Tab-separated table of N, CA and C in Angstrom:
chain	number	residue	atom	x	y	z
J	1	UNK	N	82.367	62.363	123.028
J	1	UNK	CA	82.209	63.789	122.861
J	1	UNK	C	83.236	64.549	123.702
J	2	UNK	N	83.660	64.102	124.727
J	2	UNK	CA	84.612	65.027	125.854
J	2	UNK	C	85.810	64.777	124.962
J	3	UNK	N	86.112	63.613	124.248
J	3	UNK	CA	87.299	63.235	123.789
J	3	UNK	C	87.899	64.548	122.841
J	4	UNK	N	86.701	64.399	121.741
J	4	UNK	CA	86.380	65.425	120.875
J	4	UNK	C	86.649	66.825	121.349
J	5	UNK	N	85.980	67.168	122.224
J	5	UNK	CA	86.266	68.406	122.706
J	5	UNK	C	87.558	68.864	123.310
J	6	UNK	N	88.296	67.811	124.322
J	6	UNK	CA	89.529	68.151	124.841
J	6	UNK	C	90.539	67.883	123.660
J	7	UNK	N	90.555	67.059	122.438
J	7	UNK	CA	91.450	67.187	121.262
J	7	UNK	C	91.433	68.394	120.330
J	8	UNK	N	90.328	69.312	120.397
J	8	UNK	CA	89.794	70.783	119.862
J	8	UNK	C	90.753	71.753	120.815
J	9	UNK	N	90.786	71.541	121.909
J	9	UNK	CA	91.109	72.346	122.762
J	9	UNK	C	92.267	72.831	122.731
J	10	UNK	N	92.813	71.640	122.882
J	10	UNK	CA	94.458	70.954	122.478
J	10	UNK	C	95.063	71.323	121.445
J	11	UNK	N	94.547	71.453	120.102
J	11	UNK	CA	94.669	71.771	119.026
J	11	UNK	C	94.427	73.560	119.231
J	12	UNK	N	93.833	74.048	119.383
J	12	UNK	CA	93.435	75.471	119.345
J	12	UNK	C	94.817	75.451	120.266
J	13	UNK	N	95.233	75.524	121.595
J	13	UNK	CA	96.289	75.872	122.350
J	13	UNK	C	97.477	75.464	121.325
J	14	UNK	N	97.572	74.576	120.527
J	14	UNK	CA	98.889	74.598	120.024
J	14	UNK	C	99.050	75.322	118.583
J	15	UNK	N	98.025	75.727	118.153
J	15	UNK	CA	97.814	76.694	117.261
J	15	UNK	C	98.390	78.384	117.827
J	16	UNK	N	97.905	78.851	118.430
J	16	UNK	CA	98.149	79.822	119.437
J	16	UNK	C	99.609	80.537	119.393
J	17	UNK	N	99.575	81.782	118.904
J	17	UNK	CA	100.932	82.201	119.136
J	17	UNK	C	101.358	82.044	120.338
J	18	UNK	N	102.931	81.313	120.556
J	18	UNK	CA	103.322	81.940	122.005
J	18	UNK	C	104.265	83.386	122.574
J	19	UNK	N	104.185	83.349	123.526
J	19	UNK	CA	104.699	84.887	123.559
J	19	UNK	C	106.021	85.261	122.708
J	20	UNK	N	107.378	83.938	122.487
J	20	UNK	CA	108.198	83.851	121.911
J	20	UNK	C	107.927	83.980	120.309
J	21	UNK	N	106.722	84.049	119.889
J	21	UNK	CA	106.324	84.365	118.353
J	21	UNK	C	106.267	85.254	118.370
J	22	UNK	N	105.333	85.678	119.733
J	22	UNK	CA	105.220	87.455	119.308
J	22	UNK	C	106.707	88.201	119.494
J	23	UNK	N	107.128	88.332	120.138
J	23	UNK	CA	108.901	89.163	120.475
J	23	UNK	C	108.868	88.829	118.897
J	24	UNK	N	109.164	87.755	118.286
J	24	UNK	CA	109.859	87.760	117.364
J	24	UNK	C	109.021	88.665	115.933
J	25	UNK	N	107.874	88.562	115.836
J	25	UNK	CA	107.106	88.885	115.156
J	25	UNK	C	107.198	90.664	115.021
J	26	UNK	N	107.130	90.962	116.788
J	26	UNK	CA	107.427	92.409	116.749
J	26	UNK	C	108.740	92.929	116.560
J	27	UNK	N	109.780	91.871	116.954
J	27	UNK	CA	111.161	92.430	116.351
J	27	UNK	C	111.303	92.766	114.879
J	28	UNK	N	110.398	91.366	114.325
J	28	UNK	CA	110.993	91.807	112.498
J	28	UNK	C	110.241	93.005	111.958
J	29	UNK	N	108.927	93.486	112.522
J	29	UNK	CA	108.368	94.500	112.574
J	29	UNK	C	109.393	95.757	112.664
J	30	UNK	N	109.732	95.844	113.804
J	30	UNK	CA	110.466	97.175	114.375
J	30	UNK	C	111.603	97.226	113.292
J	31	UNK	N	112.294	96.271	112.927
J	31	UNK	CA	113.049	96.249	111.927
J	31	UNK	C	112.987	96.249	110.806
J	32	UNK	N	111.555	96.079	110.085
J	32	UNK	CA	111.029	96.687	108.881
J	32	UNK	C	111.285	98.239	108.951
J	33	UNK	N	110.322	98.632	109.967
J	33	UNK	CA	110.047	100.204	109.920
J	33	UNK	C	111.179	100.808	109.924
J	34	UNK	N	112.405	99.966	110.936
J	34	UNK	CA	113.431	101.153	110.865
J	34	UNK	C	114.323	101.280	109.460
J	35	UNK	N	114.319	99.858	109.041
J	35	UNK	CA	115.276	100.089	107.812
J	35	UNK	C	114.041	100.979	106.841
J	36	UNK	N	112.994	101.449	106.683
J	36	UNK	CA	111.851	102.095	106.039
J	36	UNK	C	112.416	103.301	105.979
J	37	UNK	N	112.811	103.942	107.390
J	37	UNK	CA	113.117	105.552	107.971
J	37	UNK	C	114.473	105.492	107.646
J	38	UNK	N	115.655	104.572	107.325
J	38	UNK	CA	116.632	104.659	107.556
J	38	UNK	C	117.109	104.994	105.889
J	39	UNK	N	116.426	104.276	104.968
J	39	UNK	CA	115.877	104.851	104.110
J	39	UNK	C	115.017	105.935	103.636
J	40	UNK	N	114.215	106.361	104.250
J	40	UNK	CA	113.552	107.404	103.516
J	40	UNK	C	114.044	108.748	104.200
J	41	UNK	N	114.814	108.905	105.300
J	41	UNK	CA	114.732	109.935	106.214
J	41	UNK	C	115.523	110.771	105.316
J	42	UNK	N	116.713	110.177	104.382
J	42	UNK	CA	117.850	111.256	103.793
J	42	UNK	C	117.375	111.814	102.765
J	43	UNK	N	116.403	111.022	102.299
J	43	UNK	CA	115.271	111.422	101.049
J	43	UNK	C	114.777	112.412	101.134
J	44	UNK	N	114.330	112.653	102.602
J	44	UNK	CA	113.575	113.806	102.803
J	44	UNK	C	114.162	114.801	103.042
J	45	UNK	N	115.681	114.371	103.791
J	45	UNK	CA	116.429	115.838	103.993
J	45	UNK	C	117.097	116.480	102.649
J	46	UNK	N	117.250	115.735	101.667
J	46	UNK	CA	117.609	116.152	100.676
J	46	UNK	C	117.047	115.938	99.515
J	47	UNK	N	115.942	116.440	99.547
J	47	UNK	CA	114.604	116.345	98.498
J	47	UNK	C	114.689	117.056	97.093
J	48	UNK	N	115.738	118.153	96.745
J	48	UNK	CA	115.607	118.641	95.906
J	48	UNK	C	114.415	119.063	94.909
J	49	UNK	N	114.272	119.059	94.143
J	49	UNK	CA	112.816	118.769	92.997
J	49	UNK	C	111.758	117.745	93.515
J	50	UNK	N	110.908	118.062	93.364
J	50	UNK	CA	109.713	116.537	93.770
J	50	UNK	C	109.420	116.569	95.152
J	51	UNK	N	108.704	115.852	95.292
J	51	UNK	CA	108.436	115.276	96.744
J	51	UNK	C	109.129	113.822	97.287
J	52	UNK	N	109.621	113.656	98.104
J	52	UNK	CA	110.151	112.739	98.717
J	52	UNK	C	109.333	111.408	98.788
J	53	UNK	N	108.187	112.003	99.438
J	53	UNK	CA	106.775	110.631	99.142
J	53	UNK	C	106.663	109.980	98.008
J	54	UNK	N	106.441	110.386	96.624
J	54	UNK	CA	106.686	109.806	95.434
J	54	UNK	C	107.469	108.917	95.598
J	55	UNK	N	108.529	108.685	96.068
J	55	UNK	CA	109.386	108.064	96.048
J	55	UNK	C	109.004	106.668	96.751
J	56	UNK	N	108.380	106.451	97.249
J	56	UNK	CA	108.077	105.260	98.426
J	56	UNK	C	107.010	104.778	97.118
J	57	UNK	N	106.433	105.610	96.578
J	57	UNK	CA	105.361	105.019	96.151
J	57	UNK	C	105.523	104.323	94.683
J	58	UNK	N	106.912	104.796	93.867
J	58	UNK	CA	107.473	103.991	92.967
J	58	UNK	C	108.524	102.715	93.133
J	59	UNK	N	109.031	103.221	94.497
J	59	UNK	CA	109.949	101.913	94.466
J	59	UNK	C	109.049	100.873	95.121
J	60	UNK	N	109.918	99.582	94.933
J	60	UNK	CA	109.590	98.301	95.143
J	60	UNK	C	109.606	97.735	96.246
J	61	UNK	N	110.461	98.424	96.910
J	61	UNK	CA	111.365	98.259	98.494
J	61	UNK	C	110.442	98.007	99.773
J	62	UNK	N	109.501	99.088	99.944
J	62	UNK	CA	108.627	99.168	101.069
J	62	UNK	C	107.106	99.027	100.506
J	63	UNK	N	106.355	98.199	100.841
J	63	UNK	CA	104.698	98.139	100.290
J	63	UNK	C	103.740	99.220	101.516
J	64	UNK	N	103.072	99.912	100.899
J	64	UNK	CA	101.933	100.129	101.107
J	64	UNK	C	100.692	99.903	100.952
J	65	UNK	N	99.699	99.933	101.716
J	65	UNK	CA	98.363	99.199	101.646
J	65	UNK	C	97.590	99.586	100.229
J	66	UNK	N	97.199	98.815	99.786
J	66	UNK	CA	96.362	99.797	98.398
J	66	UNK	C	95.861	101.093	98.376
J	67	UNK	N	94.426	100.449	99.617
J	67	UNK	CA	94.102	102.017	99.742
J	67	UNK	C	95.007	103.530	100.146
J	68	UNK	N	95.859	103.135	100.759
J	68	UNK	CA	97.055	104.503	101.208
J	68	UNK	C	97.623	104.545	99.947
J	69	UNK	N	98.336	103.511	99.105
J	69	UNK	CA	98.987	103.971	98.087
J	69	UNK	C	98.022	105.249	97.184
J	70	UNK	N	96.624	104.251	96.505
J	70	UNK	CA	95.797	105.061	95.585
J	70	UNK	C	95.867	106.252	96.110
J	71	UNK	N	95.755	106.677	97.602
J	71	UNK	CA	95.332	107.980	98.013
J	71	UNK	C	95.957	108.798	98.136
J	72	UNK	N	97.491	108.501	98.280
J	72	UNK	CA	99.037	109.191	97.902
J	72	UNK	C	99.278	109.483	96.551
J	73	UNK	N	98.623	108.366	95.444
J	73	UNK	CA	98.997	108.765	94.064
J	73	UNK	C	97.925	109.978	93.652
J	74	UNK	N	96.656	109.636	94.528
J	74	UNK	CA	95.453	110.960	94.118
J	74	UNK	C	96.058	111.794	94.182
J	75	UNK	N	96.223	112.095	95.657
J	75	UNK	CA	96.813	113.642	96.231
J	75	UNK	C	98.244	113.993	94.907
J	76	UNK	N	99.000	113.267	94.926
J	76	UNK	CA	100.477	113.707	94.121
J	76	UNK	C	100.062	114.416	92.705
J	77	UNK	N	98.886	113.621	91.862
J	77	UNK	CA	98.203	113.860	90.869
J	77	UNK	C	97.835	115.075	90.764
J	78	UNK	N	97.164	115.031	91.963
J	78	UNK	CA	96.085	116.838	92.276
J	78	UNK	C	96.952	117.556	92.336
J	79	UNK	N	97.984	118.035	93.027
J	79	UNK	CA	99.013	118.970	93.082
J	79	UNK	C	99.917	119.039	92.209
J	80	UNK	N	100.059	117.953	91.362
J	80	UNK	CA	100.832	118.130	90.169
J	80	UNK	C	100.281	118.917	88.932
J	81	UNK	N	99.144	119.030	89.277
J	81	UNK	CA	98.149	119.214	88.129
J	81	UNK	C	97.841	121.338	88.730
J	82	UNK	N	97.828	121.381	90.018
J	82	UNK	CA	97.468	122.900	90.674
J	82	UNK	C	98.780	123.846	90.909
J	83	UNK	N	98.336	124.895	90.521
J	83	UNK	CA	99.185	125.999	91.043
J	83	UNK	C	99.206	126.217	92.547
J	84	UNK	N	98.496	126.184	93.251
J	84	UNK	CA	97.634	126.180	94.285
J	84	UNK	C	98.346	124.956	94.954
J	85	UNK	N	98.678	125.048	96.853
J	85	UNK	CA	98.469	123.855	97.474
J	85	UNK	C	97.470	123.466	97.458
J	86	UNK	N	97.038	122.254	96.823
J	86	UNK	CA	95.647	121.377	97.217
J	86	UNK	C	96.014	119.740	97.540
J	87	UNK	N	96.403	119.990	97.816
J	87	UNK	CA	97.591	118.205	98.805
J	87	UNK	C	97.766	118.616	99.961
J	88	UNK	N	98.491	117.574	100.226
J	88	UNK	CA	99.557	117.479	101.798
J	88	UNK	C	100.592	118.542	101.345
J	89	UNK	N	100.590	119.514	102.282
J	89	UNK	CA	101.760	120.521	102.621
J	89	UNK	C	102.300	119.663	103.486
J	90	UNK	N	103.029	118.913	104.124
J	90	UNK	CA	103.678	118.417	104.801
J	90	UNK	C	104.236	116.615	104.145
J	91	UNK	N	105.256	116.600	104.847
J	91	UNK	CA	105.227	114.824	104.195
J	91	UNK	C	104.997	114.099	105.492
J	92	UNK	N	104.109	113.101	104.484
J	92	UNK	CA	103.118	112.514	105.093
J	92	UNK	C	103.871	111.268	106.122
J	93	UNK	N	104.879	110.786	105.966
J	93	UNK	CA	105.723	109.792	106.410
J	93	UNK	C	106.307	110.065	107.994
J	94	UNK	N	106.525	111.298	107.933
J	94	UNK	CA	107.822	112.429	108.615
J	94	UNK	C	106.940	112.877	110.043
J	95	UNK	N	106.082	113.294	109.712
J	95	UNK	CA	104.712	114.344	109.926
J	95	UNK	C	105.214	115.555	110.394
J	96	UNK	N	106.015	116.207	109.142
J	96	UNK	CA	106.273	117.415	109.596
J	96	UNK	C	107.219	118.282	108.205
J	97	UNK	N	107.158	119.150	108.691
J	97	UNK	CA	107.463	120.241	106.847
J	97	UNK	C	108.961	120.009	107.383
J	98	UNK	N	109.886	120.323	108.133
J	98	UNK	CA	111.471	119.664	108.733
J	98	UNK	C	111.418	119.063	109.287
J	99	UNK	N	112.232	117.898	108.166
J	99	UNK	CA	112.442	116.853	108.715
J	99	UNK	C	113.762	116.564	109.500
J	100	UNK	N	113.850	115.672	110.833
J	100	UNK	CA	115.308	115.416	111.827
J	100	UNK	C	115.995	114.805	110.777
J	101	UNK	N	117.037	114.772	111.028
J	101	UNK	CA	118.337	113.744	110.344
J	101	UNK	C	117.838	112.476	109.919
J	102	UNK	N	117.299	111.843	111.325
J	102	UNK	CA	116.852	110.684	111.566
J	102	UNK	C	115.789	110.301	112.350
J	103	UNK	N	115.272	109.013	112.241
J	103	UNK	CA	114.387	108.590	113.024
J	103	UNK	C	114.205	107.284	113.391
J	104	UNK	N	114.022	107.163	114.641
J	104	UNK	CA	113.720	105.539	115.224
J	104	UNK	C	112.653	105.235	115.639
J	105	UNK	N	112.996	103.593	115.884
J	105	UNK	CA	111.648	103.520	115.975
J	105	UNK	C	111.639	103.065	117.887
J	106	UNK	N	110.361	103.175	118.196
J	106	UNK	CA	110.110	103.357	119.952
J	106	UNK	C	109.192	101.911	119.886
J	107	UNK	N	108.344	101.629	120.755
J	107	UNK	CA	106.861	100.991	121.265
J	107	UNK	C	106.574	100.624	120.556
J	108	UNK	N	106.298	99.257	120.139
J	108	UNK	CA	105.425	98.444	119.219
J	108	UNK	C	104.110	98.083	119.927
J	109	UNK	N	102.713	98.349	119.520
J	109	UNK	CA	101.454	97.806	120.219
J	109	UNK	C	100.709	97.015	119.070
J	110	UNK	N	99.746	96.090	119.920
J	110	UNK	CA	98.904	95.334	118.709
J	110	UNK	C	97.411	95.840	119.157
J	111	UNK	N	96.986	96.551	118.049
J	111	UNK	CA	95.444	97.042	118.161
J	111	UNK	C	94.921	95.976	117.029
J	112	UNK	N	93.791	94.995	117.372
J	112	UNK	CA	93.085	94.113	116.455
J	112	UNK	C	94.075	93.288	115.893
J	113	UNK	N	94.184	92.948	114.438
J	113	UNK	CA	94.831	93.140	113.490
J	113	UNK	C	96.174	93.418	113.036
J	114	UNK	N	96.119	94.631	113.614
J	114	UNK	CA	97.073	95.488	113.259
J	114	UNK	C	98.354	95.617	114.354
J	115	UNK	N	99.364	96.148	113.884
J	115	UNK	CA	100.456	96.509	115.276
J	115	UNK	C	100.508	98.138	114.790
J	116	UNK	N	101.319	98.799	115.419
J	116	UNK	CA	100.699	99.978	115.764
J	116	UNK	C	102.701	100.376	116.154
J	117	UNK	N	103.449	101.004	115.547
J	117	UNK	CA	105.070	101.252	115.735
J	117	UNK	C	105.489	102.956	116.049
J	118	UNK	N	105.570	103.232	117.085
J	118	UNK	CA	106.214	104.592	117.809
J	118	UNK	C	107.458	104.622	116.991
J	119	UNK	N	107.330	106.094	116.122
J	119	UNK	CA	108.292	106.829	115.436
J	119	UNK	C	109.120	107.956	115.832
J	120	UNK	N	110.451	108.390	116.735
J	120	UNK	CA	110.613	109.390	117.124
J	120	UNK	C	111.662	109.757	116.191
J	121	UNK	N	111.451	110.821	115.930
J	121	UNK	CA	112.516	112.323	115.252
J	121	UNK	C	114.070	112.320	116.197
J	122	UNK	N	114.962	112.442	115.284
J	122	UNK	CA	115.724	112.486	116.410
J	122	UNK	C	116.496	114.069	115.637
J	123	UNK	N	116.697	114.982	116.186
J	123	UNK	CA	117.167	116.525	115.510
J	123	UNK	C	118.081	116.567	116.479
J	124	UNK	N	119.261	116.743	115.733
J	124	UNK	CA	120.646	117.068	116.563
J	124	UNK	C	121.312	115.932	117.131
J	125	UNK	N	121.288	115.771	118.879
J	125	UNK	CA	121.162	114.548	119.708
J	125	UNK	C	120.222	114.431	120.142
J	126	UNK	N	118.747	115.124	120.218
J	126	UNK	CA	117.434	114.915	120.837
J	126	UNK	C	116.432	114.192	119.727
J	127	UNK	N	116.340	113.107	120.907
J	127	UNK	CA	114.972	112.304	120.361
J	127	UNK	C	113.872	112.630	120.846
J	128	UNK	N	112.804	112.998	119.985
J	128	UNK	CA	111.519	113.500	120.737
J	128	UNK	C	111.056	112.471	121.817
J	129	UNK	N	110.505	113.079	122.843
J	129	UNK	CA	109.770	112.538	123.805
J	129	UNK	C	108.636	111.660	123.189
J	130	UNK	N	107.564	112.135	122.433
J	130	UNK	CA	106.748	111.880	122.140
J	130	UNK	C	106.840	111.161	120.475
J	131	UNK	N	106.172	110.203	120.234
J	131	UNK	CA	106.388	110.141	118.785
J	131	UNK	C	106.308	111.148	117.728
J	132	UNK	N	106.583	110.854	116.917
J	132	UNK	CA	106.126	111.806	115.929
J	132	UNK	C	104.985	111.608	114.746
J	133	UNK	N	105.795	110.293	114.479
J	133	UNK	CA	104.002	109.503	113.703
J	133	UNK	C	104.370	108.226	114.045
J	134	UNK	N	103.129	107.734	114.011
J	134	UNK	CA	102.831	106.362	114.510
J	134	UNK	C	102.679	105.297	113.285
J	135	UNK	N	103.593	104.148	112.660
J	135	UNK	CA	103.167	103.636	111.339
J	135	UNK	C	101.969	102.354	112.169
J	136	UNK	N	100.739	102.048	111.599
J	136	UNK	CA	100.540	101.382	111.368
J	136	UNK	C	100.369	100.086	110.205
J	137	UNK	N	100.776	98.836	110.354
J	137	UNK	CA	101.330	97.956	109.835
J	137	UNK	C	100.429	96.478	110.297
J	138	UNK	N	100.007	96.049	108.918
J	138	UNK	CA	99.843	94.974	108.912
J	138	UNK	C	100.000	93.646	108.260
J	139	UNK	N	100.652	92.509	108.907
J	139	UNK	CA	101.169	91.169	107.924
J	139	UNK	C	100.714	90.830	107.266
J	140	UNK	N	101.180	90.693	105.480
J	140	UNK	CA	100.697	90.216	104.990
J	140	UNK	C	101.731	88.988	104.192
J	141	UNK	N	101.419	87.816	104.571
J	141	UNK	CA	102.716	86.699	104.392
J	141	UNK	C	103.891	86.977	105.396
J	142	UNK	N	104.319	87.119	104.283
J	142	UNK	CA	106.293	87.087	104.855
J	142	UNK	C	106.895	88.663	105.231
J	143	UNK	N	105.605	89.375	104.511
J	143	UNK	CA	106.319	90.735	104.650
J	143	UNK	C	105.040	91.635	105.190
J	144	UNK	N	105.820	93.110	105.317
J	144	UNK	CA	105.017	93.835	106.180
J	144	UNK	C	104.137	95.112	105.365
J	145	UNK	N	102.965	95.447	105.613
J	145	UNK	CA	102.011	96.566	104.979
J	145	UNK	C	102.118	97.513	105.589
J	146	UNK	N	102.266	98.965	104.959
J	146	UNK	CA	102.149	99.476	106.085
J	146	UNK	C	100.704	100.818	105.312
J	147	UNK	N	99.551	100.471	106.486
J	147	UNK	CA	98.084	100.786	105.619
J	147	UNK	C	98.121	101.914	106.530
J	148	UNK	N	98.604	102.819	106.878
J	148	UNK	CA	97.919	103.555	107.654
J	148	UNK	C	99.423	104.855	108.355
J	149	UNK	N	99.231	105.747	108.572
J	149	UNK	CA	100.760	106.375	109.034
J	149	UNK	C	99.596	108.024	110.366
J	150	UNK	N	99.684	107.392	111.434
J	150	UNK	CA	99.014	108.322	112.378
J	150	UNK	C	99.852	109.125	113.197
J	151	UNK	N	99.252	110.608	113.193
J	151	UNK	CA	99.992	111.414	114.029
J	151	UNK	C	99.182	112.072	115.256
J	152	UNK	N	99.850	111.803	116.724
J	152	UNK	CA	99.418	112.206	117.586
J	152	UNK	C	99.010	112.834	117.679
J	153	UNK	N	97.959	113.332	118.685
J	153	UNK	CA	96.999	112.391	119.212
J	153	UNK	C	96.319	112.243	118.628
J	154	UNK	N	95.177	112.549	117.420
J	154	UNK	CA	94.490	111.735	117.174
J	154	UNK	C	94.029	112.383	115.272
J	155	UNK	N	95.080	112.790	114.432
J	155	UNK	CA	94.924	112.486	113.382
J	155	UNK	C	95.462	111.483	112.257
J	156	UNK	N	95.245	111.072	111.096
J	156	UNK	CA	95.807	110.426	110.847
J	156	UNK	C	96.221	110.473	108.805
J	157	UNK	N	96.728	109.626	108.274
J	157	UNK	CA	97.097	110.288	107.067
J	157	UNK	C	95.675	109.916	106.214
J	158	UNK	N	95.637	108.668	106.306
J	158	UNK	CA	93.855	108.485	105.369
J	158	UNK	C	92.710	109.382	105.711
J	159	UNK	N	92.535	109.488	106.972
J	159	UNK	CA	91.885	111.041	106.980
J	159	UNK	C	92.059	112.167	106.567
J	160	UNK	N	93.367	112.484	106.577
J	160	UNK	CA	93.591	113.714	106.157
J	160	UNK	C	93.573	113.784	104.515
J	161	UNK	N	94.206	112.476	103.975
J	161	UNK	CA	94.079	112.592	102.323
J	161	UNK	C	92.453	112.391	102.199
J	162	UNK	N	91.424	112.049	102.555
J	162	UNK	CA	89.982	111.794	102.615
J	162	UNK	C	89.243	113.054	102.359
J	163	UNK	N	89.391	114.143	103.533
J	163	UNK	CA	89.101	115.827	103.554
J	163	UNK	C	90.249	116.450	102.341
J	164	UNK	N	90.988	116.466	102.057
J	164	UNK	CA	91.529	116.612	100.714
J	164	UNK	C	91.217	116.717	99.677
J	165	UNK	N	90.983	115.211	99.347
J	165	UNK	CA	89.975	115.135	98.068
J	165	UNK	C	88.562	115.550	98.292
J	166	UNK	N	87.447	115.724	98.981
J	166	UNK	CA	86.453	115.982	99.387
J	166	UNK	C	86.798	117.857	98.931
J	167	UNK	N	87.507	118.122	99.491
J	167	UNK	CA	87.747	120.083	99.413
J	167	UNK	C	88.229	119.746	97.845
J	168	UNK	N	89.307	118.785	97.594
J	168	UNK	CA	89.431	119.447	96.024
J	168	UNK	C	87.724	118.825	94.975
J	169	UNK	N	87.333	118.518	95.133
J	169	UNK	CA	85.634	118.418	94.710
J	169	UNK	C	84.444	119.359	94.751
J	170	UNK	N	84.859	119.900	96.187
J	170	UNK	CA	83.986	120.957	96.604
J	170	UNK	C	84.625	122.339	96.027
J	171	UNK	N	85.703	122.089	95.013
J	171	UNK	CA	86.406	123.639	95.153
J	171	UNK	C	86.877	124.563	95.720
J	172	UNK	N	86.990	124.146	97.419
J	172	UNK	CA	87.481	124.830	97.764
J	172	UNK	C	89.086	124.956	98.127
């Protein structure tokens, strides 16, 4: 039985990410997101007709989580359909109605599951101090999800598309 147990043990420790998985894990991360922004950022500065978001959500390039996608195609639907803002006045990616030139990416954290990637604006030569939105991202295989897009301190985009649809129901 001890045998048993110290070959479990053994096995679980060599299972085990080591810290050299993670660096690497969070590098290809940080380097998802940035080629994401490095891409979408000119999109947004030069949006012409449409919304810029649409755009993430037809191409092939970057995945989003189901649920964020459906809830991006709701909202796009609803406002396509209203005279009226009843969507996101803002893009949801950016978190903000002007968008910087560019944006990088800062701080990678792992909450649960998930990693958690610091987004700063950079306008002019100033990079914000503070992020601007936070992508959360989670692995799925070889490539990266990104289910979730939060803006300091403490709102976030599935919430906000959530009260959205809820007000466009309620009519108001």
């Amino acid at each position: 039985m001890r045998l048993l147990t110290m070959l479990l043990c053994c096995a679980t420790l060599a299972a085990a990410p080591t810290p050299a998985d993670e660096q690497k894990t969070v590098r290809a991360l940080q380097s998802s997101v940035q080629a994401f922004y490095d891409w979408y950022a000119p999109r947004a500065n030069h949006a012409g007709e449409g919304r810029p978001s649409d755009a993430v959500l037809t191409g092939k390039r970057f995945t989003l989580g189901s649920r964020l996608a459906a809830a991006l195609k709701e909202d796009s639907a609803a406002q396509d359909q209203a005279s009226e803002i009843v969507g996101l006045d803002f893009d949801p990616f950016l978190n903000t109605q002007e968008p910087c030139e560019r944006y990088v990416v800062g701080g990678v954290h792992k909450v649960g599951s998930a990693y958690l990637v610091d987004v700063h604006g950079v306008c002019g030569k100033e990079r914000s101090k503070k992020p601007d939105v936070v992508v959360e991202a989670k692995r799925d295989g070889s490539r990266w999800i990104f289910v979730n897009f939060r803006y300091p301190p403490d709102d976030d985009l599935l919430s906000i598309l959530g009260l959205l649809k809820r007000d466009r129901k309620s009519g108001r």
